[in-house]
Short mmCIF file of C-alpha atoms in Angstrom, two decimals:
data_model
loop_
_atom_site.label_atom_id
_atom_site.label_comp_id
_atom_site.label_asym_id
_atom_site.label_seq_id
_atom_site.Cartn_x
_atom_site.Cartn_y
_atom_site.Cartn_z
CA UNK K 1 118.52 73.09 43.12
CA UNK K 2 121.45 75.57 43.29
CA UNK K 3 123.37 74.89 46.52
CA UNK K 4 126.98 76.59 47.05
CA UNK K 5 130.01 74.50 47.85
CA UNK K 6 131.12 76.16 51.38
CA UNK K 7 134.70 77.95 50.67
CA UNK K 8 135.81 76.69 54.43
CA UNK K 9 135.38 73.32 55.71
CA UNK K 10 132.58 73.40 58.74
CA UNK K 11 135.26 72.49 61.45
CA UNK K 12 137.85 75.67 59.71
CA UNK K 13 134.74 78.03 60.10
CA UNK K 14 134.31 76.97 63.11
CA UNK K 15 137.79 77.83 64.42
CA UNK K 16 137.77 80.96 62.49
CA UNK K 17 134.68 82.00 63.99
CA UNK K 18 135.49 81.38 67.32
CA UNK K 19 138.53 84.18 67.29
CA UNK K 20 136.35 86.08 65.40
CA UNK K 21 133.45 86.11 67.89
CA UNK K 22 136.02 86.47 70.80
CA UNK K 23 137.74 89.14 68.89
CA UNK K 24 134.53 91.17 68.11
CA UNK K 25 133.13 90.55 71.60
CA UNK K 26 136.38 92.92 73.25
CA UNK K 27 135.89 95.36 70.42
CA UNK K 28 133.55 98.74 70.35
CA UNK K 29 132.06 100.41 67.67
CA UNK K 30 134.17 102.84 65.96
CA UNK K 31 133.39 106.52 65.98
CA UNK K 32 132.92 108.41 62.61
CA UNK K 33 135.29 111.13 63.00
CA UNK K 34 138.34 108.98 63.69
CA UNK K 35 138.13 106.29 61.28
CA UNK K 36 136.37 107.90 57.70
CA UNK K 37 138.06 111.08 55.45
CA UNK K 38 135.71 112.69 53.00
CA UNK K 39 137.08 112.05 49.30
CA UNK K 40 134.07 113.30 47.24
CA UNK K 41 131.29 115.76 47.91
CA UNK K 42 128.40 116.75 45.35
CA UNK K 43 127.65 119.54 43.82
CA UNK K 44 126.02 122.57 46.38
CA UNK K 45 122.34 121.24 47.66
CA UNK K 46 122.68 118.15 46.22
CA UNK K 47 122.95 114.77 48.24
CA UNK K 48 125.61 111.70 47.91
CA UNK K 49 123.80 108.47 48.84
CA UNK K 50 124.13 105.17 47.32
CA UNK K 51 127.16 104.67 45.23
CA UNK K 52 129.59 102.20 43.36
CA UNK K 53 133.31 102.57 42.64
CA UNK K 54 134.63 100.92 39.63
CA UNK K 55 138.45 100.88 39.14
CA UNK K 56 138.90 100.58 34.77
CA UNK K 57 142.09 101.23 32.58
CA UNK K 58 143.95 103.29 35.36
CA UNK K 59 140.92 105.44 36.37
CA UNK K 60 138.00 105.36 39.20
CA UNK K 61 134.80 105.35 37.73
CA UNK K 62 131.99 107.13 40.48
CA UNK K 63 128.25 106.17 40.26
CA UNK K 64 126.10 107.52 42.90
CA UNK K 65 122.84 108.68 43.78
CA UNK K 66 123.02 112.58 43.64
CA UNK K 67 120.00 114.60 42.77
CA UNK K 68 118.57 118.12 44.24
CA UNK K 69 117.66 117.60 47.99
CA UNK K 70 114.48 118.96 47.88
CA UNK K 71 113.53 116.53 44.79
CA UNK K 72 113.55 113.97 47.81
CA UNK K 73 111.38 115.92 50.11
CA UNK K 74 108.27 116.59 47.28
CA UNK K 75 108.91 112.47 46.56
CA UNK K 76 108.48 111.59 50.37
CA UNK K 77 105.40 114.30 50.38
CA UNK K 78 103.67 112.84 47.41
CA UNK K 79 104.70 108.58 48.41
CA UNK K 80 103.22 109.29 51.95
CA UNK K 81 100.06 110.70 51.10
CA UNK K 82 99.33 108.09 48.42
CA UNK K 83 99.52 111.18 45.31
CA UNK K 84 101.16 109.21 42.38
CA UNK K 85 100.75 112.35 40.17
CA UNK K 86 102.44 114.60 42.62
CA UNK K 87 105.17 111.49 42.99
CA UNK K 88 105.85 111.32 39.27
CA UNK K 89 106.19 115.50 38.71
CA UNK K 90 109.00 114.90 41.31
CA UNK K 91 111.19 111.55 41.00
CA UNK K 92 114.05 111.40 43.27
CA UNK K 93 116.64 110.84 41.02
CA UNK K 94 116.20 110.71 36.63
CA UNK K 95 119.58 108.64 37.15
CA UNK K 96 123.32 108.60 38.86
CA UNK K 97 125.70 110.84 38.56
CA UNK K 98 128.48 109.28 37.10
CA UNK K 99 132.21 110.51 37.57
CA UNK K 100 135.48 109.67 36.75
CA UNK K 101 138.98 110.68 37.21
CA UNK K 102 142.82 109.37 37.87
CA UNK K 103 142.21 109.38 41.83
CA UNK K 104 139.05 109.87 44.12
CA UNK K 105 140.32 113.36 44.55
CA UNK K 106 140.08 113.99 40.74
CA UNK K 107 136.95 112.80 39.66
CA UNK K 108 135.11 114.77 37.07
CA UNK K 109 131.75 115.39 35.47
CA UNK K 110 130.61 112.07 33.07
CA UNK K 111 126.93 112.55 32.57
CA UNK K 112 124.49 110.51 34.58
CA UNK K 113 123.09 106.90 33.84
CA UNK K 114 119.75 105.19 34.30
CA UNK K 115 117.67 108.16 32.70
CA UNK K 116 115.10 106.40 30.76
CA UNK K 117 112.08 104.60 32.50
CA UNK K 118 111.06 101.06 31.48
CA UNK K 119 107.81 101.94 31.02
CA UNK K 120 106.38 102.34 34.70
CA UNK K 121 109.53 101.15 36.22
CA UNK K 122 111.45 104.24 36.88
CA UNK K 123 109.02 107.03 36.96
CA UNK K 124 109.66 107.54 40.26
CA UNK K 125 113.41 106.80 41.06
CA UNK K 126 115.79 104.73 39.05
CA UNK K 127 119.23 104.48 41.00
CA UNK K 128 121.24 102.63 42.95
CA UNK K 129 124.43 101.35 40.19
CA UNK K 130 126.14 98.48 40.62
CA UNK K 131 128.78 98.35 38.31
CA UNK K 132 130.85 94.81 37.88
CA UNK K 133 133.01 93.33 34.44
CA UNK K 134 130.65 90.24 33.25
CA UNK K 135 133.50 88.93 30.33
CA UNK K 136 134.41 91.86 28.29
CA UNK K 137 131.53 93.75 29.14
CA UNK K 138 129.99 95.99 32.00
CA UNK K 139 127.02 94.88 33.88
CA UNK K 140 124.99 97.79 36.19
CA UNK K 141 122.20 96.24 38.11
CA UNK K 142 119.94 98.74 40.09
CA UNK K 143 116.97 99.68 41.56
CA UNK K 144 113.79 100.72 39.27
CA UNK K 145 110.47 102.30 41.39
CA UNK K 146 107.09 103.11 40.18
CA UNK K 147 103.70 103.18 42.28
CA UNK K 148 103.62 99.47 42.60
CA UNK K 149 107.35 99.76 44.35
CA UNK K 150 110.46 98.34 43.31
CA UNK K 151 112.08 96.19 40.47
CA UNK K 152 115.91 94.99 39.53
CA UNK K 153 117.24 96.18 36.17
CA UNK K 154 119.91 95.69 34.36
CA UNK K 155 122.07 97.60 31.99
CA UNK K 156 124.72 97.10 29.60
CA UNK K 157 127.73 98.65 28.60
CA UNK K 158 131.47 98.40 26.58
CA UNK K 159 133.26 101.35 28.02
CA UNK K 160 131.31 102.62 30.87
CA UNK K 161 129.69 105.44 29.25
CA UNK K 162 127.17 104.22 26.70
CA UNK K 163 124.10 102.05 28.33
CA UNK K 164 121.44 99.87 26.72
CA UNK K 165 118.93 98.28 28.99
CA UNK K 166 118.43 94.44 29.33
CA UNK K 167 115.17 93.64 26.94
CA UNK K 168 114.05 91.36 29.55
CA UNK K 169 114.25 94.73 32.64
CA UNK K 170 112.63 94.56 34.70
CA UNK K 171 114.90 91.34 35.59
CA UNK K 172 113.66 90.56 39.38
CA UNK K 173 110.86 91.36 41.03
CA UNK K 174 109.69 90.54 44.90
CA UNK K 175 109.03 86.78 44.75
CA UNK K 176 105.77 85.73 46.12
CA UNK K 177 106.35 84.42 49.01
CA UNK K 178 107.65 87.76 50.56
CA UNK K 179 104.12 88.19 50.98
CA UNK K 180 103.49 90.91 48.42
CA UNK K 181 106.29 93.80 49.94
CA UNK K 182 107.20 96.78 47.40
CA UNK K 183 110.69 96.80 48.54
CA UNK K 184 113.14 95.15 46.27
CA UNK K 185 116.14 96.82 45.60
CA UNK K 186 119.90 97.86 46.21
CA UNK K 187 121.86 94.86 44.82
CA UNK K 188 125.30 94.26 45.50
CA UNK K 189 126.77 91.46 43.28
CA UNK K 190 129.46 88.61 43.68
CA UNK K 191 130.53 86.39 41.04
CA UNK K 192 132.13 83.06 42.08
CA UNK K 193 132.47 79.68 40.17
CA UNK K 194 131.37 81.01 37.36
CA UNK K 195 127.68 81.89 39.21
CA UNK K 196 127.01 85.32 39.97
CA UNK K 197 125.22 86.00 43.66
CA UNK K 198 123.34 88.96 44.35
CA UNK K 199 122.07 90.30 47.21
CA UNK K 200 119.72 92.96 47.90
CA UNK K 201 117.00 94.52 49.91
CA UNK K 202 113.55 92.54 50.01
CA UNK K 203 111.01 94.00 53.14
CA UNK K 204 108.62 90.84 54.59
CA UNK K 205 104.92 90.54 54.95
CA UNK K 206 105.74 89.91 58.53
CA UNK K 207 106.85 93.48 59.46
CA UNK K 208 110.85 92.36 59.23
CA UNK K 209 113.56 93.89 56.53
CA UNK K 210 115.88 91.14 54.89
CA UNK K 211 119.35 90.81 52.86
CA UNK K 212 117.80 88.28 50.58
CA UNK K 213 120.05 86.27 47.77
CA UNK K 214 118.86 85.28 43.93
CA UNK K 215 122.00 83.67 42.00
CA UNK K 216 122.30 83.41 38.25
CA UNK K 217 124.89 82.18 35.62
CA UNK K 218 123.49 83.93 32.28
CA UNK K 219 121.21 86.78 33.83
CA UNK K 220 118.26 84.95 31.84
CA UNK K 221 116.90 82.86 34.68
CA UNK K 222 117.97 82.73 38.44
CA UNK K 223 117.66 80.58 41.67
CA UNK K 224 116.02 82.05 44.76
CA UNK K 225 118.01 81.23 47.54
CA UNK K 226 115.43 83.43 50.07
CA UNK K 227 116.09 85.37 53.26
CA UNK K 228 120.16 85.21 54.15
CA UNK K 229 119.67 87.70 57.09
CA UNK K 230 116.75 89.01 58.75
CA UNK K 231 116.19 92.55 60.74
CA UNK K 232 113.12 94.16 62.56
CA UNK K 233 111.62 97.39 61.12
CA UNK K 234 113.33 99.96 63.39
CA UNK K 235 112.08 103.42 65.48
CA UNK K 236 115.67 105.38 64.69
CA UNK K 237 117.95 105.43 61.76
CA UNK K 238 117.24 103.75 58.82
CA UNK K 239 113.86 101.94 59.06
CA UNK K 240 114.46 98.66 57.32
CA UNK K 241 117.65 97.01 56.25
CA UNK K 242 119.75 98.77 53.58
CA UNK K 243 122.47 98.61 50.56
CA UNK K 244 124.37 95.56 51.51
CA UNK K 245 127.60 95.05 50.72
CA UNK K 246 129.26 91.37 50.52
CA UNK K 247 132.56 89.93 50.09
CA UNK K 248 134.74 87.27 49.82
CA UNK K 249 138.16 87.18 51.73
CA UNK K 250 140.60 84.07 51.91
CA UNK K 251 137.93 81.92 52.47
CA UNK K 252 135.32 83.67 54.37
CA UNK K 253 132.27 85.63 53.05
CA UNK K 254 131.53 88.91 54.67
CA UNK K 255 128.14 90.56 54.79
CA UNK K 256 127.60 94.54 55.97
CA UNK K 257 124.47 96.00 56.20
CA UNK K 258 122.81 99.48 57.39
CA UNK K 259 120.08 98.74 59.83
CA UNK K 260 118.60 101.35 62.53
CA UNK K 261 121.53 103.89 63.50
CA UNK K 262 124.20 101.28 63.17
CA UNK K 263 126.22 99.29 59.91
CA UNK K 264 126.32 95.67 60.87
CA UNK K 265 128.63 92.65 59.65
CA UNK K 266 128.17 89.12 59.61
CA UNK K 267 130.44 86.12 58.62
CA UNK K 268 129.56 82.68 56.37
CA UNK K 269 131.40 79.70 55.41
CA UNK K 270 128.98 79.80 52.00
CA UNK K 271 127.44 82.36 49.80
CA UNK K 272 124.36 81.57 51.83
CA UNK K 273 124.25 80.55 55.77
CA UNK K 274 124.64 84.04 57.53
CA UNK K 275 121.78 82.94 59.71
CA UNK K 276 123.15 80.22 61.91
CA UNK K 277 120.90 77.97 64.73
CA UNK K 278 122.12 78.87 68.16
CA UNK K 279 124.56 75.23 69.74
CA UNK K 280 125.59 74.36 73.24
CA UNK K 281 129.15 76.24 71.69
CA UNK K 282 128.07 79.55 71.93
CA UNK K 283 131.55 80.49 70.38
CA UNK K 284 130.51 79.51 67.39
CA UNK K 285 127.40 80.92 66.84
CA UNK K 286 126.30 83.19 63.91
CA UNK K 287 125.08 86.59 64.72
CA UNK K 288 125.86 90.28 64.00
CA UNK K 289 127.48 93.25 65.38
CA UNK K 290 127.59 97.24 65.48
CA UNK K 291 130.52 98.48 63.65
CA UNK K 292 129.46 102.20 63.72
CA UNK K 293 127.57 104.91 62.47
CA UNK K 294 128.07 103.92 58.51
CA UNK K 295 125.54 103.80 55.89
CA UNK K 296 125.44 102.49 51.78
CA UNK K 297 129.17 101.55 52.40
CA UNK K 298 130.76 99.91 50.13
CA UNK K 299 134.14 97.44 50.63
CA UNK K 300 137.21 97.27 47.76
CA UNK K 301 140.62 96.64 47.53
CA UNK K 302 143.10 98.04 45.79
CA UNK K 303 146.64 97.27 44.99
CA UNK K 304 146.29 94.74 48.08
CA UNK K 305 144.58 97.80 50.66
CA UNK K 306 141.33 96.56 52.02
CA UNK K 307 138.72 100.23 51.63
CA UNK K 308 135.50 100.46 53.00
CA UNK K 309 133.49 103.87 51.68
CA UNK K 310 130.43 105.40 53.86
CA UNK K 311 127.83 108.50 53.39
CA UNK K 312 127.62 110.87 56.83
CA UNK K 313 123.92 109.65 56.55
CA UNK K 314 123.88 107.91 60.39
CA UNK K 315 126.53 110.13 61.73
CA UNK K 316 124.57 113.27 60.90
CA UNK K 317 121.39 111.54 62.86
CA UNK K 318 123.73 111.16 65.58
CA UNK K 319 124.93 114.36 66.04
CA UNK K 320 121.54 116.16 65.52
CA UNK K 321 120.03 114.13 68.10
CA UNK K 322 123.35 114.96 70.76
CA UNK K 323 122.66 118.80 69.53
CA UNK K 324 119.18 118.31 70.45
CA UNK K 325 117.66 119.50 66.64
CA UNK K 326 116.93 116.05 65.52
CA UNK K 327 113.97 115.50 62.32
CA UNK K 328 111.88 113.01 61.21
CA UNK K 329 113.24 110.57 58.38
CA UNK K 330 113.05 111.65 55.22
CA UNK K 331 112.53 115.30 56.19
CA UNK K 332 115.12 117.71 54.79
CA UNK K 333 116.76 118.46 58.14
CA UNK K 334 117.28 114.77 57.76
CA UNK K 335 118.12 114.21 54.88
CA UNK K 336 120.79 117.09 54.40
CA UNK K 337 123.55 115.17 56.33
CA UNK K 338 123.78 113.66 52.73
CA UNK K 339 124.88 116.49 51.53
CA UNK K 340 128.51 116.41 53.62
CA UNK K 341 129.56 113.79 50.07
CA UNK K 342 131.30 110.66 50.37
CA UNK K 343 134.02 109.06 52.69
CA UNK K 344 137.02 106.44 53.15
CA UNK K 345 138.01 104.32 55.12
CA UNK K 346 141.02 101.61 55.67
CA UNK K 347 140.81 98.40 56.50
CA UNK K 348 143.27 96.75 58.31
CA UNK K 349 142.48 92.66 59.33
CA UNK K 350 143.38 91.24 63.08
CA UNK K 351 142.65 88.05 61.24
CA UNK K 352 139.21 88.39 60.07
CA UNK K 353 138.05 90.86 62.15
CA UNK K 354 137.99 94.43 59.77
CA UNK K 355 139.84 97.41 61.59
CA UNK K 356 139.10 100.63 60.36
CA UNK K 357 141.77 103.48 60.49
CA UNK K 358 141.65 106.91 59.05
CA UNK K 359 143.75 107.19 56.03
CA UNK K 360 145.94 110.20 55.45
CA UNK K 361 145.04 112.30 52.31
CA UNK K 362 147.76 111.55 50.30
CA UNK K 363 147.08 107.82 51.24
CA UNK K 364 143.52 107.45 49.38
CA UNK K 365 144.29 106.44 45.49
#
């Protein structure tokens, strides 16, 4: 049995998350506009969804879900009426579009990744890189979908530009007690102690959308460490819990997660324990909060900056619905707010509370 030794003592969490709770609790979500400046944006109809940022040998390295956006549309199409033919003419992505470049403002044409199916597993997308340094090589776990839904892969690299898939891929599939869901997917991955946590996307039998957390220390077998935050399915925004992103910072583990219209952040002593039981000190409780209208953000630092990156996904729901033109999700109207690229953000900490500030252009590395 795997069980993580807690980076803060019960009674320093405590404390910690006291302020915290008291600090949040005075706060209000942050608006888009103020707080995020676009760095990247895709090619002309294409979208910029989920994405990694890998900082190697002095230059950014850019992997990102960026196909055609009407390859997304004929995928929805086919995937909601049940035609797997139709589905597999039109995959939503044949990989990620991988950039690199100096700054974020420079980053050039690579080639794309992921564009070979495991048998089934990727005939319909194969996406969602994350890109970490596992000893002196590169590691990209990601999402694999067929007709029976959704599998983790892995990939291997030397220098960031030649792949060969894991023999074993697909690596992780929905375990059985989630009650036979087709979501798994979007992994965000933390090594500590020498284990390596990941966390990503597994949907419930029940009807509810989860951050869920596997662990490993050879990517040959792993521990199940089950449900680490739990969501209802929701009306608006994005419908289940999405592209988590989790961190460790003097002490304290972070989680963020899209979820409806809003990007929400919880606090741990522990890899695991996100989830706390309600006590008389209702200081100290665990819970969540709305930070604002983000979506597949991703957190990084940077010669000691704290960054936190965002799509214009939820912000572009928002402001169709104040302009009255709002569509369905997954429609093109929709999904064309995807198309505005990639954006930035800084963090600055009022202890362990994240600010977020807009950055000046020539501030972003």
């Amino acid at each position: 049995m795997v069980q993580p030794t807690p980076t803060l003592s019960t009674e320093t969490f405590a404390r910690r998350q006291a302020r915290f709770h008291r600090a949040v609790y005075a706060s209000t979500p942050f608006r888009f506009d103020d707080v995020m400046t676009r760095f990247w944006k895709p090619p002309v109809g294409c979208v910029a969804h989920d994405h990694c940022l890998v900082r190697a040998a002095g230059h950014w390295h850019l992997f990102v879900l960026s196909n055609q956006l009407e390859d997304h549309y004929h995928l929805v199409k086919a995937v909601r009426s049940g035609h797997w033919d139709a589905a597999e003419r039109h995959p939503y992505t044949v990989g990620d579009r991988h950039l690199s470049g100096t700054n974020l403002f420079d980053l050039c044409e690579v080639g794309r990744v992921l564009t070979s199916p495991y048998g089934e597993w990727g005939t319909l997308a194969h996406t969602n890189s994350y890109v970490f340094p596992v000893g002196d090589r590169w590691a990209n776990l990601h999402c694999a979908m067929s007709p029976r839904g959704q599998r983790l892969c892995l990939e291997w690299s030397n220098d960031l530009h030649t792949w060969t898939a894991d023999d074993a891929n697909p690596l992780w599939a929905p375990p059985d007690w989630a009650g036979g869901t087709t979501v798994c997917k979007a992994p965000c991955v933390v090594e500590h102690e020498g284990r390596w946590y990941v966390y990503y996307n597994l949907n419930l039998a029940e009807g509810t959308s989860t951050v869920s957390l596997i662990s490993t220390s050879d990517f040959k077998s792993f521990h199940d460490h089950g449900v680490q935050i739990k969501f209802p399915n929701h009306y608006r925004g994005t419908q289940g819990c999405e592209s988590p992103t989790v961190f460790l910072r003097e002490g304290l583990w972070h989680l963020m997660v899209a979820a409806g219209d809003s990007w929400w952040h919880a606090i741990s002593n522990s890899p695991e324990g996100f989830m706390r039981p309600q006590g008389i000190r209702s200081a100290t409780a665990g819970g969540v909060y709305d930070m604002g209208p983000f979506h597949v953000a991703k957190v990084f630092v940077h010669k000691d900056q704290w960054w936190m990156t965002s799509s214009y996904k939820a912000e572009h729901r928002q402001q169709s619905r104040l302009a009255g033109s709002p569509t369905f999700r997954g429609e093109t109207g929709d999904e064309a707010g995807l198309c505005a690229g990639l954006y930035l953000t800084r963090i600055h900490w009022d202890h362990d509370r994240p600010v977020l500030c807009k950055p000046e252009i020539d501030e972003i590395p």
